[in-house]
Amino acid sequence: MIIAIASGKGGTGKTTVALNLARVHSGAVYLLDCDVEEPNAHLFLKGIPSGEPEVVTLPIPEIDESLCDGCGACSSFCAYKALAVLAKRVLVFPEMCHGCGGCMRICPKGAIHEIPKRIGVVETLQAGNLTLVQGRLDVGVAMAPPLIRAVKAHIPKAGDALLDAPPGTSCPVIATLRETDYVVLVTEPTPFGLHDLTLAVAMVRELQRPFGVVVNRAGSGDERVQAYCRAEEIPLLAEIPDDRRIAEAYSRGALAVEALPEYASLFQKLWATVTEKTHGRR
Amino acid sequence: MLDNQQNLNAAQGAGIQSAQTVAAGGAQALVSGHCGPKAFRVLAAANIKVYTTTAATVSEALALFQEGKLTENSGADVEGHWA
């Protein structure tokens, strides 16, 4: 079962939910930190690195000027304007390139080949029955989706995997949510939380993923998120109370289920609910 | 006058495209408020001189240029995605 933990708004508790779910799992479980611009799940786990970090690259074009006649076909094709043709010379802007390979295929002179450009690393840590795989995008690189796909390549063929998504509804989130069995949307009961939840709901509906909502810090705001879920017939999977002790544990790098064992049942129940909703998949 | 509307829906690369348009139009010099690094690279490759000014209108900017009161930029004067 592949479960993604996502949200519209940032800071609603995706990592809290993902880590606590992973911790109460009775068997082997994978946690994939897909927030490659700011991976933070590792801060809460005392893991042992398994092997060296895997370097991830993107194929970017290199022009053979002896073959190029400056026709401009590559530049007109490139949707991201990573190539400019001026005075019969091609300029390449590697930081704009999404690595699709289209320019290489379209060049009538065969003057383009690809060279690897490093974008980040994938690291794996073992913490008991939990395997953490995280992507770490290099500083200055703005191309998260290819690195997220490299992280997702570590999803085991069988068994359970939790994907901690980046916040928002843009390309990195889409890359994370594709081909998952279920999406858990974490929100907070505030006007901001509700506003961004509606964007996230529109996104997962477009992606045709089954999904439900977890309200974090329940009791800190109002009841509009719950009313919205009822009106939209979205399953309310769990409500995590607004308990200062959870935040205190978090600030020390401890998980709620470790510091406050009474919360274990809440996350065990969440597993059971999600398992029931994805019954028959995988 | 050159149409620069291809950038209205550009997700990225607006500076590169504008610079390409300027170069394709046969310009020898560019007077602008600011010029970012990627556009500057394109303009430099096309041997187009870049001048920046704080003049409020196009006619004021052109007058300053024609009077020789603008100095040529040796590089971009702002970072990428400057706003």
Coordinates of C-alpha atoms in Angstrom, one line a residue:
Chain A
M1 CA 0.0 0.0 0.0
I2 CA 1.4 3.4 -1.0
I3 CA 0.0 6.2 1.0
A4 CA 0.9 9.9 0.4
I5 CA 0.6 12.5 3.1
A6 CA 0.0 15.9 1.6
S7 CA -1.6 19.3 2.4
G8 CA -2.3 22.5 0.7
K9 CA -1.0 24.7 3.4
G10 CA 2.5 24.2 4.8
G11 CA 3.1 23.5 8.5
T12 CA -0.1 21.6 9.0
G13 CA 1.6 18.4 10.3
K14 CA 2.4 16.2 7.2
T15 CA 5.7 15.1 8.7
T16 CA 4.1 14.6 12.1
V17 CA 1.4 12.3 10.6
A18 CA 3.8 10.4 8.4
L19 CA 6.3 9.8 11.1
N20 CA 3.8 8.7 13.7
L21 CA 2.1 6.4 11.2
A22 CA 5.4 4.9 10.3
R23 CA 6.3 4.4 14.0
V24 CA 3.1 2.5 15.0
H25 CA 3.5 0.1 12.0
S26 CA 4.1 -3.3 13.4
G27 CA 6.2 -4.6 10.4
A28 CA 8.7 -3.3 7.9
V29 CA 7.6 0.1 6.5
Y30 CA 9.2 2.6 4.2
L31 CA 9.0 6.4 4.7
L32 CA 9.9 8.4 1.7
D33 CA 10.6 12.1 2.3
C34 CA 9.6 13.7 -1.0
D35 CA 10.0 17.2 0.3
V36 CA 13.4 17.3 -1.3
E37 CA 13.8 21.1 -0.9
E38 CA 13.6 20.7 2.8
P39 CA 13.6 17.1 4.0
N40 CA 13.1 17.0 7.8
A41 CA 11.8 13.5 8.7
H42 CA 15.4 12.4 9.4
L43 CA 15.5 14.9 12.3
F44 CA 13.1 12.6 14.3
L45 CA 14.8 9.3 13.6
K46 CA 18.0 7.9 14.9
G47 CA 18.9 6.0 11.8
I48 CA 22.0 4.3 10.4
P49 CA 22.9 5.3 6.9
S50 CA 22.7 2.4 4.5
G51 CA 25.5 2.9 2.0
E52 CA 26.7 6.1 0.2
P53 CA 24.2 8.7 -1.0
E54 CA 23.0 8.1 -4.6
V55 CA 23.8 11.1 -6.8
V56 CA 20.9 12.0 -9.1
T57 CA 21.5 13.8 -12.4
L58 CA 19.4 15.3 -15.1
P59 CA 20.4 14.9 -18.8
I60 CA 21.0 18.4 -20.3
P61 CA 21.9 19.2 -23.9
E62 CA 25.5 19.9 -25.1
I63 CA 25.9 21.3 -28.6
D64 CA 28.6 20.2 -31.0
E65 CA 29.3 23.5 -32.8
S66 CA 31.0 21.8 -35.7
L67 CA 27.7 20.1 -36.6
C68 CA 25.2 22.8 -35.6
D69 CA 24.0 25.1 -38.5
G70 CA 22.0 27.4 -36.1
C71 CA 18.6 26.4 -37.6
G72 CA 16.9 27.1 -34.3
A73 CA 14.7 23.9 -34.3
C74 CA 15.9 23.0 -30.7
S75 CA 15.1 26.5 -29.4
S76 CA 11.6 26.6 -30.9
F77 CA 10.8 23.1 -29.6
C78 CA 12.0 23.8 -26.0
A79 CA 8.9 24.6 -23.9
Y80 CA 11.2 25.9 -21.1
K81 CA 13.4 28.1 -23.2
A82 CA 16.5 26.4 -22.1
L83 CA 18.1 27.0 -25.5
A84 CA 18.5 30.3 -27.4
V85 CA 19.8 30.6 -30.9
L86 CA 21.6 33.8 -31.8
A87 CA 23.7 34.6 -34.8
K88 CA 23.8 30.8 -35.6
R89 CA 25.1 30.0 -32.1
V90 CA 23.2 28.0 -29.6
L91 CA 23.2 29.1 -25.9
V92 CA 22.3 26.5 -23.3
F93 CA 20.7 27.5 -20.0
P94 CA 21.2 24.3 -17.9
E95 CA 19.2 25.6 -15.0
M96 CA 16.1 26.0 -17.2
C97 CA 16.3 22.5 -18.6
H98 CA 13.8 19.8 -17.5
G99 CA 15.8 17.0 -19.1
C100 CA 13.1 15.9 -21.6
G101 CA 15.6 15.1 -24.4
G102 CA 13.3 16.6 -27.0
C103 CA 16.0 19.0 -28.4
M104 CA 18.3 16.0 -29.0
R105 CA 15.7 14.1 -30.9
I106 CA 14.5 17.1 -33.0
C107 CA 17.9 18.4 -34.1
P108 CA 18.2 17.6 -37.9
K109 CA 22.0 17.7 -37.8
G110 CA 22.4 15.4 -34.8
A111 CA 24.5 18.1 -33.2
I112 CA 23.0 17.6 -29.7
H113 CA 24.0 15.0 -27.1
E114 CA 23.2 14.9 -23.4
I115 CA 25.5 15.3 -20.5
P116 CA 24.5 14.6 -16.9
K117 CA 24.0 17.6 -14.5
R118 CA 23.9 16.8 -10.8
I119 CA 20.7 18.0 -9.1
G120 CA 20.9 16.3 -5.7
V121 CA 21.2 13.0 -3.7
V122 CA 19.0 10.3 -2.4
E123 CA 19.9 9.0 1.1
T124 CA 18.7 5.9 2.8
L125 CA 18.6 5.4 6.6
Q126 CA 17.6 2.3 8.6
A127 CA 15.8 3.0 11.9
G128 CA 14.6 -0.3 13.3
N129 CA 11.7 -1.6 11.2
L130 CA 11.6 1.8 9.4
T131 CA 13.5 2.5 6.2
L132 CA 13.8 6.2 5.5
V133 CA 14.6 7.3 1.9
Q134 CA 15.0 11.0 1.4
G135 CA 15.9 13.3 -1.5
R136 CA 18.1 16.3 -0.9
L137 CA 18.1 18.8 -3.7
D138 CA 21.3 20.7 -4.2
V139 CA 21.3 24.4 -3.2
G140 CA 20.4 26.6 -6.1
V141 CA 18.7 23.8 -8.1
A142 CA 15.0 24.5 -8.8
M143 CA 14.1 21.1 -10.4
A144 CA 12.5 19.0 -7.7
P145 CA 10.3 16.5 -9.7
P146 CA 13.1 14.4 -11.2
L147 CA 14.7 14.0 -7.8
I148 CA 11.3 13.0 -6.3
R149 CA 11.0 10.4 -9.0
A150 CA 14.4 9.1 -8.0
V151 CA 13.2 8.9 -4.4
K152 CA 10.0 7.1 -5.5
A153 CA 12.1 4.5 -7.4
H154 CA 12.9 3.1 -3.9
I155 CA 9.3 2.2 -3.2
P156 CA 9.3 -1.5 -2.4
K157 CA 7.4 -3.9 -4.7
A158 CA 5.3 -5.2 -1.8
G159 CA 4.6 -3.9 1.7
D160 CA 3.7 -0.5 3.0
A161 CA 5.3 2.9 2.0
L162 CA 4.4 6.3 3.3
L163 CA 5.3 9.4 1.1
D164 CA 5.8 12.7 2.9
A165 CA 4.8 15.2 0.2
P166 CA 6.0 18.8 -0.1
P167 CA 3.4 21.4 0.7
G168 CA 1.2 23.1 -1.9
T169 CA -0.3 21.9 -5.2
S170 CA 2.5 22.5 -7.7
C171 CA 4.7 20.1 -9.8
P172 CA 6.7 18.6 -6.9
V173 CA 3.4 17.6 -5.2
I174 CA 2.0 16.1 -8.4
A175 CA 5.2 14.1 -8.9
T176 CA 4.8 12.8 -5.3
L177 CA 1.1 11.9 -5.5
R178 CA 1.1 10.1 -8.9
E179 CA 0.6 6.3 -8.6
T180 CA -0.2 6.3 -4.9
D181 CA -3.0 4.1 -3.5
Y182 CA -4.4 6.7 -1.1
V183 CA -3.8 10.4 -0.2
V184 CA -4.1 11.7 3.3
L185 CA -4.6 15.5 3.3
V186 CA -3.5 17.1 6.6
T187 CA -5.1 20.4 7.5
E188 CA -5.6 22.6 10.4
P189 CA -9.0 24.0 11.4
T190 CA -8.3 27.6 10.4
P191 CA -9.5 29.8 7.5
F192 CA -6.1 29.4 5.9
G193 CA -6.2 25.7 6.4
L194 CA -9.6 25.4 4.9
H195 CA -8.7 27.6 1.9
D196 CA -5.6 25.6 1.0
L197 CA -7.4 22.3 1.7
T198 CA -10.0 23.1 -1.0
L199 CA -7.1 23.6 -3.5
A200 CA -5.5 20.3 -2.4
V201 CA -8.9 18.6 -2.8
A202 CA -9.3 19.9 -6.3
M203 CA -5.8 18.6 -7.1
V204 CA -6.3 15.0 -5.8
R205 CA -9.7 14.9 -7.6
E206 CA -8.0 15.8 -10.8
L207 CA -5.4 13.1 -10.2
Q208 CA -8.2 10.7 -9.4
R209 CA -6.6 9.5 -6.2
P210 CA -8.9 8.3 -3.3
F211 CA -8.3 10.6 -0.4
G212 CA -9.4 11.6 3.1
V213 CA -8.7 14.4 5.6
V214 CA -6.9 14.5 8.9
V215 CA -7.5 17.6 11.0
N216 CA -4.5 18.5 13.1
R217 CA -4.6 20.8 16.2
A218 CA -8.3 20.1 16.3
G219 CA -10.0 22.6 18.7
S220 CA -7.5 25.4 18.0
G221 CA -9.8 27.0 15.4
D222 CA -13.3 26.5 14.2
E223 CA -15.5 23.7 12.8
R224 CA -15.5 24.9 9.2
V225 CA -13.1 22.2 7.9
Q226 CA -15.3 19.5 9.4
A227 CA -18.4 21.1 7.9
Y228 CA -16.7 21.3 4.5
C229 CA -15.8 17.7 4.6
R230 CA -19.3 16.7 5.4
A231 CA -20.8 18.8 2.6
E232 CA -18.3 17.4 0.1
E233 CA -18.6 13.9 1.4
I234 CA -14.9 13.6 2.1
P235 CA -14.0 11.1 4.8
L236 CA -12.7 12.7 8.0
L237 CA -10.0 10.1 8.9
A238 CA -8.8 11.4 12.2
E239 CA -8.6 14.5 14.4
I240 CA -5.4 15.1 16.3
P241 CA -6.2 17.3 19.3
D242 CA -4.5 20.7 19.8
D243 CA -2.2 19.3 22.6
R244 CA 0.7 21.5 23.6
R245 CA 2.6 18.4 24.7
I246 CA 2.8 17.1 21.1
A247 CA 4.4 20.4 20.0
E248 CA 6.8 20.2 23.0
A249 CA 7.8 16.6 22.0
Y250 CA 8.2 17.7 18.4
S251 CA 10.5 20.6 19.4
R252 CA 12.8 18.1 21.1
G253 CA 12.8 15.9 18.0
A254 CA 10.5 13.3 19.6
L255 CA 7.4 11.7 18.1
A256 CA 4.0 12.0 19.7
V257 CA 3.6 8.2 19.9
E258 CA 6.9 7.9 21.7
A259 CA 6.6 10.7 24.2
L260 CA 2.8 10.3 24.7
P261 CA 1.9 6.6 24.3
E262 CA -1.8 7.4 24.6
Y263 CA -1.6 8.7 21.0
A264 CA -0.5 5.3 19.6
S265 CA -4.1 4.2 19.2
L266 CA -5.1 7.3 17.2
F267 CA -2.4 6.5 14.6
Q268 CA -3.1 2.7 14.7
K269 CA -6.8 3.5 14.0
L270 CA -5.7 5.8 11.1
W271 CA -3.7 2.9 9.6
A272 CA -6.8 0.7 9.9
T273 CA -9.1 3.3 8.4
V274 CA -6.8 3.9 5.4
T275 CA -6.2 0.1 4.9
E276 CA -9.9 -0.4 4.9
K277 CA -10.4 2.3 2.3
T278 CA -7.8 1.0 0.0
H279 CA -8.9 -2.6 0.4
G280 CA -8.4 -4.6 -2.8
R281 CA -5.5 -2.4 -4.0
R282 CA -2.0 -3.8 -4.4
Chain B
M1 CA 7.8 48.4 -32.6
L2 CA 8.2 44.6 -32.0
D3 CA 5.6 42.4 -30.5
N4 CA 6.8 40.8 -27.2
Q5 CA 3.6 39.1 -26.2
Q6 CA 5.0 35.6 -26.4
N7 CA 6.1 36.1 -22.8
L8 CA 2.6 36.7 -21.4
N9 CA 2.0 33.0 -20.7
A10 CA 5.6 32.0 -20.3
A11 CA 6.2 29.8 -17.2
Q12 CA 9.9 30.7 -17.4
G13 CA 12.5 32.1 -19.8
A14 CA 10.8 35.5 -20.4
G15 CA 14.1 37.3 -20.4
I16 CA 15.7 34.9 -22.8
Q17 CA 12.8 35.2 -25.2
S18 CA 12.7 39.0 -25.0
A19 CA 16.4 39.1 -25.7
Q20 CA 16.0 36.8 -28.6
T21 CA 13.2 39.0 -30.0
V22 CA 15.4 42.1 -29.6
A23 CA 18.3 40.4 -31.4
A24 CA 16.1 39.1 -34.2
G25 CA 14.8 42.6 -34.6
G26 CA 18.3 43.7 -35.5
A27 CA 18.9 46.0 -32.6
Q28 CA 22.4 47.1 -31.8
A29 CA 21.7 48.5 -28.3
L30 CA 19.1 47.9 -25.6
V31 CA 17.9 50.6 -23.1
S32 CA 15.9 49.1 -20.2
G33 CA 15.2 49.6 -16.6
H34 CA 17.0 46.5 -15.6
C35 CA 18.6 43.5 -17.3
G36 CA 18.9 40.0 -15.7
P37 CA 21.7 37.5 -16.1
K38 CA 20.2 35.2 -18.7
A39 CA 18.9 38.0 -20.9
F40 CA 22.4 39.6 -20.6
R41 CA 24.1 36.4 -21.8
V42 CA 21.8 36.3 -24.8
L43 CA 22.3 40.0 -25.7
A44 CA 26.1 39.7 -25.2
A45 CA 26.2 36.7 -27.6
A46 CA 24.4 38.8 -30.1
N47 CA 26.8 41.8 -29.6
I48 CA 24.0 44.0 -28.3
K49 CA 25.1 46.8 -25.9
V50 CA 23.0 47.1 -22.8
Y51 CA 22.2 50.4 -21.0
T52 CA 20.0 50.7 -17.9
T53 CA 18.3 53.9 -16.8
T54 CA 15.8 55.1 -14.1
A55 CA 14.1 57.4 -16.6
A56 CA 10.3 57.2 -16.2
T57 CA 9.3 57.2 -19.8
V58 CA 10.6 55.7 -23.1
S59 CA 11.1 59.1 -24.7
E60 CA 13.2 60.3 -21.7
A61 CA 15.2 57.1 -21.8
L62 CA 15.9 57.5 -25.5
A63 CA 16.8 61.2 -25.1
L64 CA 19.4 60.3 -22.4
F65 CA 20.8 57.6 -24.7
Q66 CA 21.0 59.9 -27.7
E67 CA 22.7 62.6 -25.6
G68 CA 25.3 59.9 -24.6
K69 CA 24.4 60.2 -20.9
L70 CA 24.0 56.5 -20.3
T71 CA 26.9 54.2 -19.6
E72 CA 27.1 50.7 -21.1
N73 CA 26.5 47.9 -18.6
S74 CA 29.3 45.3 -18.3
G75 CA 26.9 42.7 -16.9
A76 CA 23.5 42.0 -15.5
D77 CA 22.4 44.6 -12.9
V78 CA 19.9 42.4 -11.1
E79 CA 19.6 38.8 -10.1
G80 CA 17.4 36.3 -11.9
H81 CA 13.7 36.4 -11.0
W82 CA 14.2 39.9 -9.7
A83 CA 11.0 41.8 -9.0

